[in-house]
Amino acid sequence: EDQVTQSPEALRLQEGESSSLNCSYTVSGLRGLFWYRQDPGKGPEFLFTLYSAGEEKEKERLKATLTKKESFLHITAPKPEDSATYLCAVQGSQGNLIFGKGTKLSVKP
Amino acid sequence: DGGITQSPKYLFRKEGQNVTLSCEQNLNHDAMYWYRQDPGQGLRLIYYSQIVNDFQKGDIAEGYSVSREKKESFPLTVTSAQKNPTAFYLCASSSELGTTRGQPQHFGDGTRLSIL
């Protein structure tokens, strides 16, 4: 059964304190791993797609990496505006996205 | 501006009432999806459609119905058979048809449904 587990559930950082969010997955025939950002009361905003182990993508203070079992979202020198819930999802051979429960990130000034 | 528009933003349902949530996209995407989001849970798939006039049940389709008469539109009806409808409903679309690599889904800003 395809499964996605995100950790930690919640993360509090001081502004400028770098850290990483984890997404562990099991999937049959990985077609893609997706990272999203979700603000309260809004829909998820697409950030990255990763397709194969060793792939990395970057956008401003965010960098996503992928291995055969997990993905990390690294946040370098975060700012308060990076506070949000970050969602990870995988798409396997059966075609539908399987979402994790998310990591709620709070960045204090 | 291309995107997905969901309406209304807030909706209230009375006992025994059916309500319909609207979803329109101008991204020219073939595939459209409906998800339900509850606190502390991941997004769960209700229905999806890969092409006009065709749709499939997701993991939690009971108590819901959909139609796909136009490429741009994928309305969701929450029927009176859905006993616990209070949730945040999200519509998404992707250019999935004919691709072997997974394509990202793009989401609207959701409809929050509550029981009166």
Coordinates of N, CA, C and O in Angstrom, one line a residue, chain A:
Chain A
E1 N 0.8 -1.2 0.0 CA 0.0 0.0 0.0 C 0.9 1.3 0.0 O 1.8 1.4 0.8
D2 N 0.5 2.2 -0.9 CA 1.3 3.5 -1.0 C 1.0 4.3 0.3 O -0.1 4.4 0.8
Q3 N 2.1 4.9 0.8 CA 2.0 5.6 2.1 C 3.0 6.7 2.2 O 4.1 6.6 1.6
V4 N 2.6 7.8 2.9 CA 3.5 9.0 3.0 C 3.4 9.4 4.5 O 2.3 9.6 5.0
T5 N 4.6 9.5 5.1 CA 4.7 10.0 6.5 C 5.6 11.2 6.6 O 6.7 11.1 6.2
Q6 N 5.0 12.3 7.2 CA 5.8 13.5 7.3 C 6.2 13.7 8.8 O 5.4 13.5 9.7
S7 N 7.4 14.2 9.0 CA 7.9 14.5 10.3 C 8.8 15.7 10.3 O 9.4 16.0 9.3
P8 N 8.8 16.5 11.4 CA 7.9 16.4 12.5 C 6.5 17.0 12.2 O 6.3 17.5 11.1
E9 N 5.5 16.8 13.1 CA 4.2 17.3 12.8 C 4.2 18.8 12.9 O 3.5 19.5 12.2
A10 N 5.0 19.4 13.8 CA 5.1 20.8 13.9 C 6.6 21.2 14.2 O 7.3 20.4 14.9
L11 N 7.0 22.3 13.8 CA 8.4 22.8 13.9 C 8.4 24.3 14.2 O 7.8 25.0 13.4
R12 N 9.0 24.7 15.3 CA 9.2 26.1 15.6 C 10.6 26.5 15.4 O 11.5 25.9 16.0
L13 N 10.9 27.5 14.6 CA 12.2 28.0 14.4 C 12.3 29.5 14.7 O 11.3 30.2 14.6
Q14 N 13.5 29.9 15.1 CA 13.8 31.3 15.1 C 14.2 31.8 13.7 O 14.7 31.0 12.9
E15 N 13.9 33.0 13.4 CA 14.3 33.6 12.1 C 15.8 33.4 11.9 O 16.6 33.6 12.8
G16 N 16.2 32.8 10.8 CA 17.6 32.6 10.5 C 18.1 31.2 10.9 O 19.2 30.8 10.5
E17 N 17.2 30.4 11.6 CA 17.6 29.1 12.1 C 17.3 28.0 11.0 O 16.1 27.7 10.9
S18 N 18.2 27.5 10.3 CA 18.0 26.5 9.2 C 17.6 25.2 9.8 O 18.0 24.8 10.9
S19 N 16.8 24.5 9.0 CA 16.3 23.1 9.4 C 15.8 22.4 8.2 O 15.8 22.9 7.1
S20 N 15.3 21.1 8.5 CA 14.8 20.3 7.4 C 13.5 19.6 7.8 O 13.3 19.2 9.0
L21 N 12.6 19.4 6.9 CA 11.4 18.7 7.0 C 11.6 17.3 6.3 O 12.1 17.3 5.2
N22 N 11.0 16.3 6.9 CA 11.2 14.9 6.3 C 9.9 14.4 5.7 O 8.8 14.6 6.3
C23 N 10.0 13.7 4.6 CA 8.8 13.0 4.0 C 9.3 11.6 3.6 O 10.1 11.4 2.7
S24 N 8.8 10.6 4.4 CA 9.2 9.2 4.1 C 8.0 8.6 3.3 O 6.9 8.8 3.6
Y25 N 8.4 7.8 2.3 CA 7.3 7.2 1.5 C 7.6 5.8 1.1 O 8.7 5.3 1.0
T26 N 6.5 5.1 0.9 CA 6.5 3.8 0.2 C 5.5 3.9 -1.0 O 4.4 4.2 -0.8
V27 N 6.0 3.5 -2.1 CA 5.1 3.6 -3.3 C 5.5 2.6 -4.4 O 6.7 2.3 -4.5
S28 N 4.6 2.1 -5.1 CA 4.8 1.2 -6.2 C 5.0 2.0 -7.5 O 4.0 2.6 -7.9
G29 N 6.2 2.0 -8.0 CA 6.4 2.7 -9.3 C 6.3 4.2 -9.2 O 5.3 4.8 -9.7
L30 N 7.3 4.9 -8.6 CA 7.2 6.3 -8.3 C 7.1 7.1 -9.7 O 8.0 7.0 -10.5
R31 N 6.1 7.9 -9.8 CA 5.9 8.7 -11.0 C 6.2 10.2 -10.6 O 6.4 11.0 -11.5
G32 N 6.3 10.5 -9.3 CA 6.7 11.8 -8.9 C 6.4 12.0 -7.5 O 5.5 11.4 -6.9
L33 N 7.3 12.9 -6.8 CA 7.1 13.3 -5.5 C 6.9 14.8 -5.5 O 7.7 15.5 -6.1
F34 N 5.9 15.3 -4.8 CA 5.5 16.7 -4.9 C 5.5 17.4 -3.5 O 5.1 16.8 -2.5
W35 N 6.0 18.6 -3.5 CA 6.0 19.4 -2.3 C 5.0 20.6 -2.5 O 5.1 21.3 -3.6
Y36 N 4.2 20.9 -1.5 CA 3.3 22.0 -1.5 C 3.4 22.9 -0.3 O 3.8 22.3 0.8
R37 N 3.1 24.1 -0.3 CA 2.9 25.0 0.8 C 1.5 25.4 1.0 O 0.8 25.7 0.0
Q38 N 0.9 25.3 2.2 CA -0.5 25.7 2.4 C -0.6 26.7 3.5 O -0.1 26.4 4.7
D39 N -1.1 27.8 3.2 CA -1.4 28.9 4.2 C -2.8 28.6 4.8 O -3.7 28.1 4.1
P40 N -3.1 29.1 6.0 CA -4.4 28.9 6.6 C -5.6 29.4 5.8 O -5.5 30.5 5.3
G41 N -6.6 28.6 5.6 CA -7.7 29.0 4.8 C -7.5 29.0 3.3 O -8.4 29.5 2.6
K42 N -6.4 28.5 2.8 CA -6.1 28.6 1.4 C -5.8 27.2 0.8 O -5.6 26.2 1.6
G43 N -5.8 27.1 -0.5 CA -5.4 25.8 -1.1 C -3.9 25.6 -1.1 O -3.2 26.6 -1.1
P44 N -3.5 24.4 -1.3 CA -2.0 24.2 -1.4 C -1.4 24.8 -2.6 O -2.0 24.8 -3.7
E45 N -0.2 25.4 -2.4 CA 0.5 26.0 -3.5 C 1.7 25.1 -3.9 O 2.5 24.8 -3.1
F46 N 1.7 24.8 -5.2 CA 2.8 23.9 -5.7 C 4.2 24.5 -5.6 O 4.4 25.7 -5.9
L47 N 5.1 23.7 -5.0 CA 6.5 24.2 -4.9 C 7.4 23.4 -5.9 O 8.1 24.0 -6.7
F48 N 7.5 22.1 -5.7 CA 8.5 21.3 -6.4 C 7.9 19.9 -6.9 O 7.1 19.4 -6.2
T49 N 8.5 19.4 -8.0 CA 8.3 18.0 -8.3 C 9.7 17.4 -8.4 O 10.6 17.9 -9.0
L50 N 9.8 16.2 -7.8 CA 11.1 15.4 -7.9 C 10.7 14.0 -8.5 O 9.7 13.4 -8.1
Y51 N 11.6 13.5 -9.4 CA 11.2 12.3 -10.1 C 12.1 11.1 -9.8 O 11.6 10.0 -10.0
S52 N 13.4 11.4 -9.5 CA 14.3 10.2 -9.3 C 15.3 10.5 -8.2 O 15.6 11.7 -7.9
A53 N 15.8 9.5 -7.6 CA 16.7 9.6 -6.5 C 17.9 10.4 -6.9 O 18.5 10.2 -8.0
G54 N 18.4 11.3 -6.0 CA 19.5 12.1 -6.3 C 19.1 13.5 -6.9 O 19.9 14.4 -7.0
E55 N 17.9 13.6 -7.3 CA 17.4 14.9 -7.9 C 17.2 16.0 -6.8 O 16.8 15.6 -5.6
E56 N 17.5 17.2 -7.1 CA 17.4 18.3 -6.2 C 16.7 19.5 -6.9 O 17.0 19.7 -8.1
K57 N 15.9 20.2 -6.2 CA 15.3 21.5 -6.8 C 15.4 22.6 -5.7 O 15.3 22.3 -4.5
E58 N 15.6 23.8 -6.2 CA 15.7 24.9 -5.3 C 14.8 26.1 -5.7 O 14.6 26.3 -6.9
K59 N 14.4 26.8 -4.7 CA 13.6 28.0 -4.9 C 13.7 28.9 -3.7 O 13.3 28.6 -2.6
E60 N 14.4 30.0 -3.9 CA 14.7 31.0 -2.8 C 15.3 30.2 -1.6 O 16.4 29.7 -1.8
R61 N 14.7 30.2 -0.5 CA 15.3 29.6 0.7 C 15.0 28.1 0.9 O 15.4 27.5 1.8
L62 N 14.3 27.6 -0.1 CA 13.9 26.2 0.0 C 14.7 25.3 -1.0 O 14.9 25.7 -2.1
K63 N 15.0 24.1 -0.5 CA 15.7 23.1 -1.4 C 15.1 21.8 -1.1 O 15.1 21.3 0.1
A64 N 14.6 21.1 -2.1 CA 14.1 19.7 -2.0 C 15.0 18.7 -2.5 O 15.6 18.9 -3.6
T65 N 15.2 17.6 -1.8 CA 16.0 16.5 -2.2 C 15.2 15.2 -2.2 O 14.2 15.1 -1.4
L66 N 15.7 14.2 -2.9 CA 15.0 12.9 -3.0 C 15.9 11.7 -2.9 O 17.0 11.7 -3.6
T67 N 15.6 10.7 -2.1 CA 16.3 9.4 -2.1 C 15.2 8.4 -2.5 O 14.0 8.7 -2.7
K68 N 15.6 7.1 -2.4 CA 14.6 6.1 -2.8 C 13.6 5.9 -1.7 O 12.5 5.2 -2.0
K69 N 13.8 6.4 -0.5 CA 12.8 6.2 0.6 C 12.3 7.4 1.2 O 11.3 7.4 1.9
E70 N 12.9 8.6 0.9 CA 12.5 9.8 1.6 C 12.9 11.0 0.8 O 13.7 11.0 -0.1
S71 N 12.2 12.1 1.2 CA 12.5 13.4 0.6 C 12.7 14.4 1.8 O 12.0 14.3 2.8
F72 N 13.6 15.4 1.6 CA 13.8 16.4 2.6 C 13.5 17.8 1.9 O 13.9 18.0 0.8
L73 N 12.9 18.6 2.7 CA 12.7 20.0 2.3 C 13.6 20.8 3.3 O 13.3 20.9 4.5
H74 N 14.7 21.3 2.8 CA 15.6 22.1 3.6 C 15.2 23.6 3.5 O 15.0 24.1 2.4
I75 N 15.2 24.2 4.7 CA 14.9 25.7 4.7 C 16.1 26.4 5.3 O 16.4 26.2 6.5
T76 N 16.7 27.2 4.5 CA 17.9 28.0 4.9 C 17.5 29.4 5.3 O 16.9 30.1 4.6
A77 N 18.0 29.7 6.5 CA 17.8 31.1 7.0 C 16.3 31.5 6.9 O 16.0 32.5 6.2
P78 N 15.4 30.8 7.5 CA 14.0 31.1 7.3 C 13.6 32.5 7.8 O 14.2 33.0 8.7
K79 N 12.5 33.0 7.2 CA 11.9 34.3 7.6 C 10.5 34.0 8.1 O 9.9 33.0 7.7
P80 N 9.9 34.9 8.8 CA 8.5 34.7 9.3 C 7.5 34.4 8.2 O 6.6 33.6 8.4
E81 N 7.7 34.9 7.0 CA 6.8 34.7 5.9 C 6.9 33.3 5.4 O 6.1 32.9 4.5
D82 N 7.9 32.5 5.8 CA 7.9 31.1 5.5 C 7.0 30.2 6.3 O 6.9 29.0 6.1
S83 N 6.4 30.8 7.4 CA 5.5 30.1 8.2 C 4.3 29.6 7.4 O 3.6 30.4 6.7
A84 N 4.0 28.3 7.5 CA 2.9 27.7 6.7 C 3.0 26.2 7.0 O 3.8 25.7 7.8
T85 N 2.0 25.4 6.5 CA 2.0 24.0 6.5 C 2.6 23.5 5.2 O 2.1 23.9 4.1
Y86 N 3.6 22.6 5.3 CA 4.2 22.0 4.1 C 3.7 20.6 3.9 O 3.9 19.8 4.8
L87 N 3.2 20.4 2.7 CA 2.6 19.0 2.4 C 3.5 18.3 1.4 O 4.0 18.9 0.4
C88 N 3.6 17.0 1.6 CA 4.3 16.1 0.7 C 3.3 15.2 0.1 O 2.4 14.7 0.8
A89 N 3.5 14.8 -1.2 CA 2.6 13.9 -1.8 C 3.4 13.0 -2.8 O 4.3 13.6 -3.5
V90 N 3.0 11.8 -3.0 CA 3.6 10.9 -4.0 C 2.6 10.4 -5.0 O 1.4 10.2 -4.6
Q91 N 3.0 10.2 -6.2 CA 2.2 9.6 -7.2 C 2.9 8.3 -7.7 O 4.0 8.3 -8.1
G92 N 2.2 7.2 -7.5 CA 2.7 5.9 -7.9 C 2.1 5.4 -9.2 O 1.4 6.2 -9.9
S93 N 2.3 4.2 -9.5 CA 1.8 3.6 -10.8 C 0.3 3.6 -10.9 O -0.3 3.6 -12.0
Q94 N -0.4 3.6 -9.7 CA -1.9 3.6 -9.7 C -2.5 4.9 -10.1 O -3.6 5.1 -10.4
G95 N -1.6 6.0 -10.0 CA -2.0 7.2 -10.6 C -2.4 8.3 -9.7 O -2.2 9.5 -10.0
N96 N -3.0 8.0 -8.6 CA -3.5 9.1 -7.7 C -2.5 9.6 -6.7 O -1.6 8.9 -6.4
L97 N -2.6 10.8 -6.3 CA -1.7 11.4 -5.3 C -2.1 10.9 -3.9 O -3.2 10.8 -3.5
I98 N -1.0 10.5 -3.2 CA -1.2 10.1 -1.7 C -0.5 11.2 -0.9 O 0.7 11.5 -1.1
F99 N -1.2 11.9 -0.1 CA -0.7 13.0 0.7 C -0.3 12.6 2.1 O -1.0 11.8 2.7
G100 N 0.8 13.2 2.6 CA 1.1 13.2 4.0 C 0.2 14.1 4.8 O -0.5 14.9 4.2
K101 N 0.3 14.1 6.2 CA -0.5 15.0 7.0 C 0.1 16.4 7.1 O -0.6 17.3 7.6
G102 N 1.3 16.6 6.7 CA 1.9 17.9 6.7 C 2.8 18.2 7.9 O 2.6 17.5 8.9
T103 N 3.6 19.2 7.7 CA 4.4 19.7 8.8 C 4.1 21.2 8.9 O 4.2 22.0 8.0
K104 N 3.6 21.6 10.1 CA 3.3 23.0 10.4 C 4.5 23.7 10.9 O 5.1 23.5 11.9
L105 N 5.0 24.7 10.0 CA 6.2 25.4 10.4 C 5.9 26.8 10.9 O 5.1 27.5 10.2
S106 N 6.5 27.2 12.0 CA 6.3 28.5 12.6 C 7.7 29.1 12.7 O 8.6 28.5 13.3
V107 N 7.9 30.3 12.1 CA 9.2 31.0 12.2 C 9.0 32.3 13.0 O 8.2 33.2 12.5
K108 N 9.6 32.4 14.1 CA 9.5 33.6 15.0 C 10.6 34.6 14.7 O 11.7 34.2 14.5
P109 N 10.2 35.9 14.7 CA 11.2 36.9 14.4 C 12.2 37.1 15.6 O 11.8 36.7 16.7

